[in-house]
PDB file of C-alpha atoms in Angstrom:
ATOM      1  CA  UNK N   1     114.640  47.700  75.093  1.00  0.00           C
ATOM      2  CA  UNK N   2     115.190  43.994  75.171  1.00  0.00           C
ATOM      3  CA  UNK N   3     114.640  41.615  72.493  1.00  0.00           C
ATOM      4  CA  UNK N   4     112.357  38.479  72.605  1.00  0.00           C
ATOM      5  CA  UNK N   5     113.212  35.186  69.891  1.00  0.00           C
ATOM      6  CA  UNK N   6     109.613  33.357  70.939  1.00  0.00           C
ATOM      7  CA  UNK N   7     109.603  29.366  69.517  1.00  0.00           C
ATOM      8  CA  UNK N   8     107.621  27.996  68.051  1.00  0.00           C
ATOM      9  CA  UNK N   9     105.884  30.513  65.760  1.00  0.00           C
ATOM     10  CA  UNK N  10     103.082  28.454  65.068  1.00  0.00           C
ATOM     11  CA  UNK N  11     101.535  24.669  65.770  1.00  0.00           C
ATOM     12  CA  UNK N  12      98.718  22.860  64.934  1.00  0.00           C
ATOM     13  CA  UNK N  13      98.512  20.055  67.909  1.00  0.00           C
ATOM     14  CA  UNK N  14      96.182  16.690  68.310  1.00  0.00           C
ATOM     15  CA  UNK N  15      93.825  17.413  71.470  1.00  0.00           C
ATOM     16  CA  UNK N  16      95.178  15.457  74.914  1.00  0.00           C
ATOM     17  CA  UNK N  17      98.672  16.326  74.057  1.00  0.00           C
ATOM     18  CA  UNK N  18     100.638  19.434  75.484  1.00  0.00           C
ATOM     19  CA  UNK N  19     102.915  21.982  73.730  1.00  0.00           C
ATOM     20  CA  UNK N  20     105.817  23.882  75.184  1.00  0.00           C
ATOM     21  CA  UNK N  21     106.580  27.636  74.443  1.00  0.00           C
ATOM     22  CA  UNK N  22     109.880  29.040  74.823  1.00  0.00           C
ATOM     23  CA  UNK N  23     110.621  32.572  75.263  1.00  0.00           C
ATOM     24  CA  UNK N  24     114.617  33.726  75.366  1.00  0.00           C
ATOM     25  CA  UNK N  25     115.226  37.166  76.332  1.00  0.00           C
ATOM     26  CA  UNK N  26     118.763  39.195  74.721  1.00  0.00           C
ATOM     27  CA  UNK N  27     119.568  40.655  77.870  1.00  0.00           C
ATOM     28  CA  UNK N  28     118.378  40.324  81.897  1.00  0.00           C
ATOM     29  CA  UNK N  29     114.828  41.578  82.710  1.00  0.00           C
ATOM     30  CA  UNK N  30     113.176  42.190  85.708  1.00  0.00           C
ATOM     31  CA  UNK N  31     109.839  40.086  84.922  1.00  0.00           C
ATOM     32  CA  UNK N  32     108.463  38.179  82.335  1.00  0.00           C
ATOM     33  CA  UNK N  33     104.783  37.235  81.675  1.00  0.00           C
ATOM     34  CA  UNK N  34     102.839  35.031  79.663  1.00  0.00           C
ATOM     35  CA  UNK N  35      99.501  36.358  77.615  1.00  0.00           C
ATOM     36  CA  UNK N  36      97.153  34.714  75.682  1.00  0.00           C
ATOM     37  CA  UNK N  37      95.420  36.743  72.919  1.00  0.00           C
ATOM     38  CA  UNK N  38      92.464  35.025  71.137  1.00  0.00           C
ATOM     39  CA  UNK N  39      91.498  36.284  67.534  1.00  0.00           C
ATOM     40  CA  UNK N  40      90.206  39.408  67.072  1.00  0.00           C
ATOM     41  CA  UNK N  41      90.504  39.906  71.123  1.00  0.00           C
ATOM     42  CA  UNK N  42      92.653  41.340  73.659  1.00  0.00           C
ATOM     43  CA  UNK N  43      95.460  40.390  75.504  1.00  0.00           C
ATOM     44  CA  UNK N  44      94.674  38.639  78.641  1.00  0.00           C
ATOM     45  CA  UNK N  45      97.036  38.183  81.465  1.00  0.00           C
ATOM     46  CA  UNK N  46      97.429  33.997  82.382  1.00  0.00           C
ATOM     47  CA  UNK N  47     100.677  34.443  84.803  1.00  0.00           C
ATOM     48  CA  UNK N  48     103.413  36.006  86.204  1.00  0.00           C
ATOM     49  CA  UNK N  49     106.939  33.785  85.469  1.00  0.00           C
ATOM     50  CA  UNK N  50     108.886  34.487  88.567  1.00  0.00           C
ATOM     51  CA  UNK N  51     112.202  33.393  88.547  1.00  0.00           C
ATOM     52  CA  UNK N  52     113.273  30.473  90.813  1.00  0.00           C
ATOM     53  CA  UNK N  53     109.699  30.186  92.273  1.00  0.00           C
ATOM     54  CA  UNK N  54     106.428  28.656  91.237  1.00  0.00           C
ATOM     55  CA  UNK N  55     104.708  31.484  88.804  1.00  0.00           C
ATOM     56  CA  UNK N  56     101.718  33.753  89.947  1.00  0.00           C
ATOM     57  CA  UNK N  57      98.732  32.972  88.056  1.00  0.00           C
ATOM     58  CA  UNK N  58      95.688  34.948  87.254  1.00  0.00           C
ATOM     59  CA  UNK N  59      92.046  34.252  87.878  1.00  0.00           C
ATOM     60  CA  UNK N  60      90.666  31.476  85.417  1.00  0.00           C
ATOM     61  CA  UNK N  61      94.160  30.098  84.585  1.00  0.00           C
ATOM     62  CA  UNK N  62      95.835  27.217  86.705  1.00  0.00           C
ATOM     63  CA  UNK N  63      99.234  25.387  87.164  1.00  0.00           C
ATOM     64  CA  UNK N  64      98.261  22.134  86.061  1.00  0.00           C
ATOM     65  CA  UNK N  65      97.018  23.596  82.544  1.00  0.00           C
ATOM     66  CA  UNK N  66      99.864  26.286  82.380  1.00  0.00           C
ATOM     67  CA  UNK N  67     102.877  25.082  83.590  1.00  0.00           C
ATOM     68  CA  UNK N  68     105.302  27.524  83.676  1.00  0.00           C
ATOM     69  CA  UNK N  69     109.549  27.783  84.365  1.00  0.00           C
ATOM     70  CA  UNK N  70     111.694  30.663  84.694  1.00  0.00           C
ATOM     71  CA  UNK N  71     114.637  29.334  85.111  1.00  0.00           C
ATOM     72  CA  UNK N  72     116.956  32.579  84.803  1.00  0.00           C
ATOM     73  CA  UNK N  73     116.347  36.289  83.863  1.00  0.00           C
ATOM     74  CA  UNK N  74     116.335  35.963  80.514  1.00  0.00           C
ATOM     75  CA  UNK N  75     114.245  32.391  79.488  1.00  0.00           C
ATOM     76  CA  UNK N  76     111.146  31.203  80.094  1.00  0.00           C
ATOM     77  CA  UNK N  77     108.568  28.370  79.048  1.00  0.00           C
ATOM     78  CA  UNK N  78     104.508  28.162  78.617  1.00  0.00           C
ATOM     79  CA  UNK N  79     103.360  24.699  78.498  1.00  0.00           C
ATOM     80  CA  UNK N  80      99.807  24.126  77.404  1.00  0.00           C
ATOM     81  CA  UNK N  81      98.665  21.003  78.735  1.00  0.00           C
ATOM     82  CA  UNK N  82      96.106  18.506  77.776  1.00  0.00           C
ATOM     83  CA  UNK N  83      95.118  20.551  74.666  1.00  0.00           C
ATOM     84  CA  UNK N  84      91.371  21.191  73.737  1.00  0.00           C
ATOM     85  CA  UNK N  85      90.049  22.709  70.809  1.00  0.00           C
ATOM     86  CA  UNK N  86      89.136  25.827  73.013  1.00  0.00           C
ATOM     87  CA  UNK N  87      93.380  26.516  73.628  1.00  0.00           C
ATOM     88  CA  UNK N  88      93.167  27.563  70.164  1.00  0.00           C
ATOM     89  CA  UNK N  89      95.278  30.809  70.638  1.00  0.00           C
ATOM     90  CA  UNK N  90      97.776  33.192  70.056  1.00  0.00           C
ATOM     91  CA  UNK N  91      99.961  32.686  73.100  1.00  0.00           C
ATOM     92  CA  UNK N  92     102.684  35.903  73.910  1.00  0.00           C
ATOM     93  CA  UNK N  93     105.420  35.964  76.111  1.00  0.00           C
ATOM     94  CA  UNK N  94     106.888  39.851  77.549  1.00  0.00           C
ATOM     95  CA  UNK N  95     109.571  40.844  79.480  1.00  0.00           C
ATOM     96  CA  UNK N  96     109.429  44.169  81.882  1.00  0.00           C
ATOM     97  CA  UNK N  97     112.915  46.057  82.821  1.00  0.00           C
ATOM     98  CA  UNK N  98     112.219  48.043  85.758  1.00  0.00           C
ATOM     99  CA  UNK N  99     115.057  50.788  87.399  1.00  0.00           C
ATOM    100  CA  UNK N 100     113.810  50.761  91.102  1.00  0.00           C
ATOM    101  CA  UNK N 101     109.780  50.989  90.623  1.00  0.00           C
ATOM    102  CA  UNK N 102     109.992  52.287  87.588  1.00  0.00           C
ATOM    103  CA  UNK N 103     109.349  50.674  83.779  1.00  0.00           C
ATOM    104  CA  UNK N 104     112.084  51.477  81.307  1.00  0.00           C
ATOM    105  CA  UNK N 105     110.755  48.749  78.992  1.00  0.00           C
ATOM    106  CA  UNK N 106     107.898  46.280  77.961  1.00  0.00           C
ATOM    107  CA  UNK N 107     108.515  44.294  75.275  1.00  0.00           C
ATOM    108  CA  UNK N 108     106.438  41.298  73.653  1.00  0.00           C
ATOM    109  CA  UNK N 109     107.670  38.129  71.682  1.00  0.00           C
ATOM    110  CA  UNK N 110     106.479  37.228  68.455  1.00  0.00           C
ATOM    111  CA  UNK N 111     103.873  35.302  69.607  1.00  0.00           C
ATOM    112  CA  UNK N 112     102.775  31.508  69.212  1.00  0.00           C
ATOM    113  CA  UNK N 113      99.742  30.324  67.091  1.00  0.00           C
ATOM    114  CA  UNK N 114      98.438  27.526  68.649  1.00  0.00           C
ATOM    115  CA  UNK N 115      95.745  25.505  66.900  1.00  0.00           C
ATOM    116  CA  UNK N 116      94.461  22.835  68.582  1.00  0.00           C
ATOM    117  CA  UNK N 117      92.321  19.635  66.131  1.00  0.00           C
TER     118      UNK N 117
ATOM    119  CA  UNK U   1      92.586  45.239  90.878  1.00  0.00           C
ATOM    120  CA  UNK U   2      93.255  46.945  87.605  1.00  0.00           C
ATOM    121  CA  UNK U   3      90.205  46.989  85.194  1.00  0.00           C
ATOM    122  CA  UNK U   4      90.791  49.489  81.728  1.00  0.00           C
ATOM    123  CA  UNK U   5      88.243  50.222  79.276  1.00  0.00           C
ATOM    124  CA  UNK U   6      88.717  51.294  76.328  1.00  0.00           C
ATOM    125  CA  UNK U   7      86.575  53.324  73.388  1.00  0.00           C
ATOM    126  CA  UNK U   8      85.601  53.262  70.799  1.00  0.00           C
ATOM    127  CA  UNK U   9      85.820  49.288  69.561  1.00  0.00           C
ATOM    128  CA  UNK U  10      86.779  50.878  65.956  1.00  0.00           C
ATOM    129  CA  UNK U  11      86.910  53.972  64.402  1.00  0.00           C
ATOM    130  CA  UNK U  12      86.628  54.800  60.722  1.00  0.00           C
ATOM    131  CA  UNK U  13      88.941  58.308  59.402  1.00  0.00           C
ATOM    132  CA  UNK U  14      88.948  60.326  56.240  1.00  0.00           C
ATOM    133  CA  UNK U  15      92.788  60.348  55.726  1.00  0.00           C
ATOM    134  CA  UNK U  16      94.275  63.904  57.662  1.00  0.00           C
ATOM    135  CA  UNK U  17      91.768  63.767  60.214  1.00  0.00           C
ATOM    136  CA  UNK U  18      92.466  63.029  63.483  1.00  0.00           C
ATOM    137  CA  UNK U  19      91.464  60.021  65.829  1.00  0.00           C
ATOM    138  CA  UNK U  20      91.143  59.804  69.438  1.00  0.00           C
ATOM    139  CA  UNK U  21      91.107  56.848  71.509  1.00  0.00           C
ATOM    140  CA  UNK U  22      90.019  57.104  75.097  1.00  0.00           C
ATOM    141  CA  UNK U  23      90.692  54.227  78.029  1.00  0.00           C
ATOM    142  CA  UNK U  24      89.373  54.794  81.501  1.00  0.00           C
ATOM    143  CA  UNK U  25      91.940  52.801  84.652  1.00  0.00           C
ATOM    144  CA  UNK U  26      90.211  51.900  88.145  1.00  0.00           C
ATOM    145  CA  UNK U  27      93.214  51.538  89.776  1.00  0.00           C
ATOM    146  CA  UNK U  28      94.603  55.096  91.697  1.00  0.00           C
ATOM    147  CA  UNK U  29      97.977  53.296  92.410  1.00  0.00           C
ATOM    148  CA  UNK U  30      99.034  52.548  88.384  1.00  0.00           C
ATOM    149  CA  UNK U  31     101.527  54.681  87.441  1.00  0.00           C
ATOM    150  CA  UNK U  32     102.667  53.654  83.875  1.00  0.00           C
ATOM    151  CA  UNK U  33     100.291  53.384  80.442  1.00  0.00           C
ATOM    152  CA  UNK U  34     101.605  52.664  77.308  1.00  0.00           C
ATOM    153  CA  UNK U  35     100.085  52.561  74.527  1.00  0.00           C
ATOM    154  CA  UNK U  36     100.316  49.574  71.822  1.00  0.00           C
ATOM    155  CA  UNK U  37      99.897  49.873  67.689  1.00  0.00           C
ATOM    156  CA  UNK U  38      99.234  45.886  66.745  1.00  0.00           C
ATOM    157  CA  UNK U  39      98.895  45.373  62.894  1.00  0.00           C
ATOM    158  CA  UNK U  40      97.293  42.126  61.888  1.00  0.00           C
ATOM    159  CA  UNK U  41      99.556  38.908  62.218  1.00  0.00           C
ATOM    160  CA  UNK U  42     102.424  40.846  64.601  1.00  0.00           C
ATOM    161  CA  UNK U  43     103.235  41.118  68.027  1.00  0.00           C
ATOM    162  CA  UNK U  44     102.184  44.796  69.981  1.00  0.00           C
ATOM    163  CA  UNK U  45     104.496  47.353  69.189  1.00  0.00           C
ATOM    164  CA  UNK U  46     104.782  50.537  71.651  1.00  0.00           C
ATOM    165  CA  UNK U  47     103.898  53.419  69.970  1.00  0.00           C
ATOM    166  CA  UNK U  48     103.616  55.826  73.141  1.00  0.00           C
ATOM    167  CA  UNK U  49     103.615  55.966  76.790  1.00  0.00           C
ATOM    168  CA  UNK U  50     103.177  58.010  79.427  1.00  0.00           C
ATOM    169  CA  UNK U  51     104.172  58.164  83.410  1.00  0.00           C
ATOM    170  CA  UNK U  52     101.713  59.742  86.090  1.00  0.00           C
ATOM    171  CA  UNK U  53     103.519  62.413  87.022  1.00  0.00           C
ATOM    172  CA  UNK U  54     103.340  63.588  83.221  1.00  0.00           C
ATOM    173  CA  UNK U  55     100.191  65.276  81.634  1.00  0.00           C
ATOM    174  CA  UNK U  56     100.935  65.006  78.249  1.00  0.00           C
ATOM    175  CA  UNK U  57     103.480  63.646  76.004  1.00  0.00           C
ATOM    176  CA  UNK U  58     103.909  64.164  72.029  1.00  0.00           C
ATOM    177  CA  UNK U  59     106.073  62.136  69.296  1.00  0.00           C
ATOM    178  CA  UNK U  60     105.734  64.076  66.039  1.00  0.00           C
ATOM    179  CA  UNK U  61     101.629  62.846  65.067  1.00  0.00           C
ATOM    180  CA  UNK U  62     101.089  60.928  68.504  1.00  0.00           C
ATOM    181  CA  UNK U  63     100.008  62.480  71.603  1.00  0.00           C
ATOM    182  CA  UNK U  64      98.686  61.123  74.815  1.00  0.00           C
ATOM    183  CA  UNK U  65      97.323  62.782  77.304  1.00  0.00           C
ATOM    184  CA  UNK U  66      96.777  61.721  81.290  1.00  0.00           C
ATOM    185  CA  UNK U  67      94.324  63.010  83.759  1.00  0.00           C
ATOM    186  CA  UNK U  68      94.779  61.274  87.207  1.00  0.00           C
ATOM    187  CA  UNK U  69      92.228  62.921  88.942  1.00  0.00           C
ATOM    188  CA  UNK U  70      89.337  61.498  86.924  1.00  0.00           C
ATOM    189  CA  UNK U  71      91.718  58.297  86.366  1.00  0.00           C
ATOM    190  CA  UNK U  72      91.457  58.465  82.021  1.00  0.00           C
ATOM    191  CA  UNK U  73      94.278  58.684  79.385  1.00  0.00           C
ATOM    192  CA  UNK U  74      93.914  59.246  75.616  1.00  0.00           C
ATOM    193  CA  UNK U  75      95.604  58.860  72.717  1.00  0.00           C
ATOM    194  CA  UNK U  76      95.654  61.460  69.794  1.00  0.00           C
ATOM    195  CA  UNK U  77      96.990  60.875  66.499  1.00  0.00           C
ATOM    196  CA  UNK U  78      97.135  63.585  63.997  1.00  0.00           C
ATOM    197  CA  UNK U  79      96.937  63.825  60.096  1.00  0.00           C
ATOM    198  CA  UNK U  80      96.336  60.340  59.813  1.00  0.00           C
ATOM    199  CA  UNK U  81      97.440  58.152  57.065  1.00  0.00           C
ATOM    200  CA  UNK U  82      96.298  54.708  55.763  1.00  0.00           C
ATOM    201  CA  UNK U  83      99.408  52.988  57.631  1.00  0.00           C
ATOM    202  CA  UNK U  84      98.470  53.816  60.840  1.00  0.00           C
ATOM    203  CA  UNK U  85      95.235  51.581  60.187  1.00  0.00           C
ATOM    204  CA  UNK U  86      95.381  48.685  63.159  1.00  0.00           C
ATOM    205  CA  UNK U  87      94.242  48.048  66.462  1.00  0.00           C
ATOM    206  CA  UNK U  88      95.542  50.169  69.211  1.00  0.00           C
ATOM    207  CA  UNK U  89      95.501  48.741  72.954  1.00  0.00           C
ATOM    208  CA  UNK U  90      96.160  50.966  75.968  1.00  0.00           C
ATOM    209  CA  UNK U  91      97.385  49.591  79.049  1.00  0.00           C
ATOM    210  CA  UNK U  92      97.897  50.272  82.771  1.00  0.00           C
ATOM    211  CA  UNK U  93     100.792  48.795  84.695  1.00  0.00           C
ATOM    212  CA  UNK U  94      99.738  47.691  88.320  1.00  0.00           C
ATOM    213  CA  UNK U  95     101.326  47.558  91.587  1.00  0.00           C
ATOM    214  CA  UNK U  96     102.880  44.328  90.267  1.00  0.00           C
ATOM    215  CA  UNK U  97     103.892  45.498  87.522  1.00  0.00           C
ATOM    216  CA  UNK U  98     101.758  43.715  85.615  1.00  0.00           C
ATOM    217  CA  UNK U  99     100.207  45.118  81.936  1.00  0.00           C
ATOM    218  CA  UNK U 100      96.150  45.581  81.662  1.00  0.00           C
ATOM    219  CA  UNK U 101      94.946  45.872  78.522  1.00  0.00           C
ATOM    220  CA  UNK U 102      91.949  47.833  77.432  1.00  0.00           C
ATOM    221  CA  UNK U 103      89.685  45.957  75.013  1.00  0.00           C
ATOM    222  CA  UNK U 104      91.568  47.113  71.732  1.00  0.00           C
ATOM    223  CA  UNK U 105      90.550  50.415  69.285  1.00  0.00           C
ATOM    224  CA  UNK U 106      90.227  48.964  65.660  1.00  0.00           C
ATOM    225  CA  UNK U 107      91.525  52.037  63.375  1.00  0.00           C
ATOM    226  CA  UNK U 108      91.030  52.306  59.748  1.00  0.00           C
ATOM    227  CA  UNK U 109      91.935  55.558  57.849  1.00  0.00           C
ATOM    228  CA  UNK U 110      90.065  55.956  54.156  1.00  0.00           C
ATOM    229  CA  UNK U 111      92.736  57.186  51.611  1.00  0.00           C
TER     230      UNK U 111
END
């Protein structure tokens, strides 16, 4: 399965300012997501990084507060924009290798630790 | 679309017992659930998965079974020992391939 080096590990950010997440994938995936997991919670879904095209977002998450980029198969960036106290989060990236319809691989990055003062 | 749940919210073991974790999937069309071992601090690690056209699966202490007809997969982890304390997610991958997570199984084994 692939690898995922996820930058940076943790942050501690003034509110109003934005942070970028990087994800770099070892080898070409199929799709890549972004998931925000707050503490002692599950993973929620915020958007699907499509490469080329604008990303696919899920209910309750937007592209102005979420930009995202997927500029090839194997990078992607999470920006958090305009940061409130409430984006305090640990933000994961995964990547998906599919054969036809079918998964051969999820795989998650280290994660982010965003706190947000 | 997809919706999991997943139960219990924690379970407490005598070490050597077993634990089950159960997760219920609304949506007939998922095909894929894997099953996710997160210790505190780390990413999700896959532990297990299994495809639908698969009933059951087994790696050495971890089993998970699948019935599609009443749309519920569990995970069954035998002789249990205090490193397999963490919280366990199961997921279902959607038509989009997208990953659903149930709401997380907090396991601790007593030595």
């Amino acid at each position: 399965s692939a690898v995922i080096s996820q930058k940076p590990s943790r942050d501690i950010c003034q509110r109003g300012t934005s942070l970028t997440i990087q994800c770099q994938v070892d080898s070409q995936v199929t799709m890549m997501f972004w998931y925000r997991q707050q503490p002692g919670q599950s993973l929620t879904l915020i958007a699907t990084a499509n490469q080329g095209s604008e990303a696919t977002y899920e209910s309750g998450f937007v592209i102005d507060k979420f930009p995202i980029s997927r500029p090839n198969l194997t990078f992607s960036t999470l920006t958090v924009s305009n940061m409130s106290p409430e984006d305090s989060s640990i933000y994961l990236c995964s990547a998906t290798k599919l054969l036809g319809d079918r998964v051969l691989s999820d795989t998650f990055g280290s994660g982010t630790r965003l706190t947000v003062v | 679309g997809e919706n999991v749940e997943q139960h219990p919210s924690t379970l407490s073991v005598q070490e050597g017992d077993s634990a089950v974790i159960k997760c219920t999937y609304s949506d007939s069309a998922s095909n894929y659930f894997p099953w996710y071992k997160q210790e505190l601090g780390k990413r999700p690690q896959l532990i297990i998965d299994i495809r639908s056209n698969v009933g059951e699966k087994k790696d050495q202490r971890i089993a998970v079974t699948l019935n599609k007809t009443a749309k519920h997969f569990s995970l069954h982890i035998t002789e249990t020992q205090p490193e397999d304390s963490a919280v366990y997610f199961c997921a279902a991958v959607d038509s989009s391939y997208k990953l659903i997570f149930g709401s997380g199984t907090r396991l601790l084994v007593r030595p």
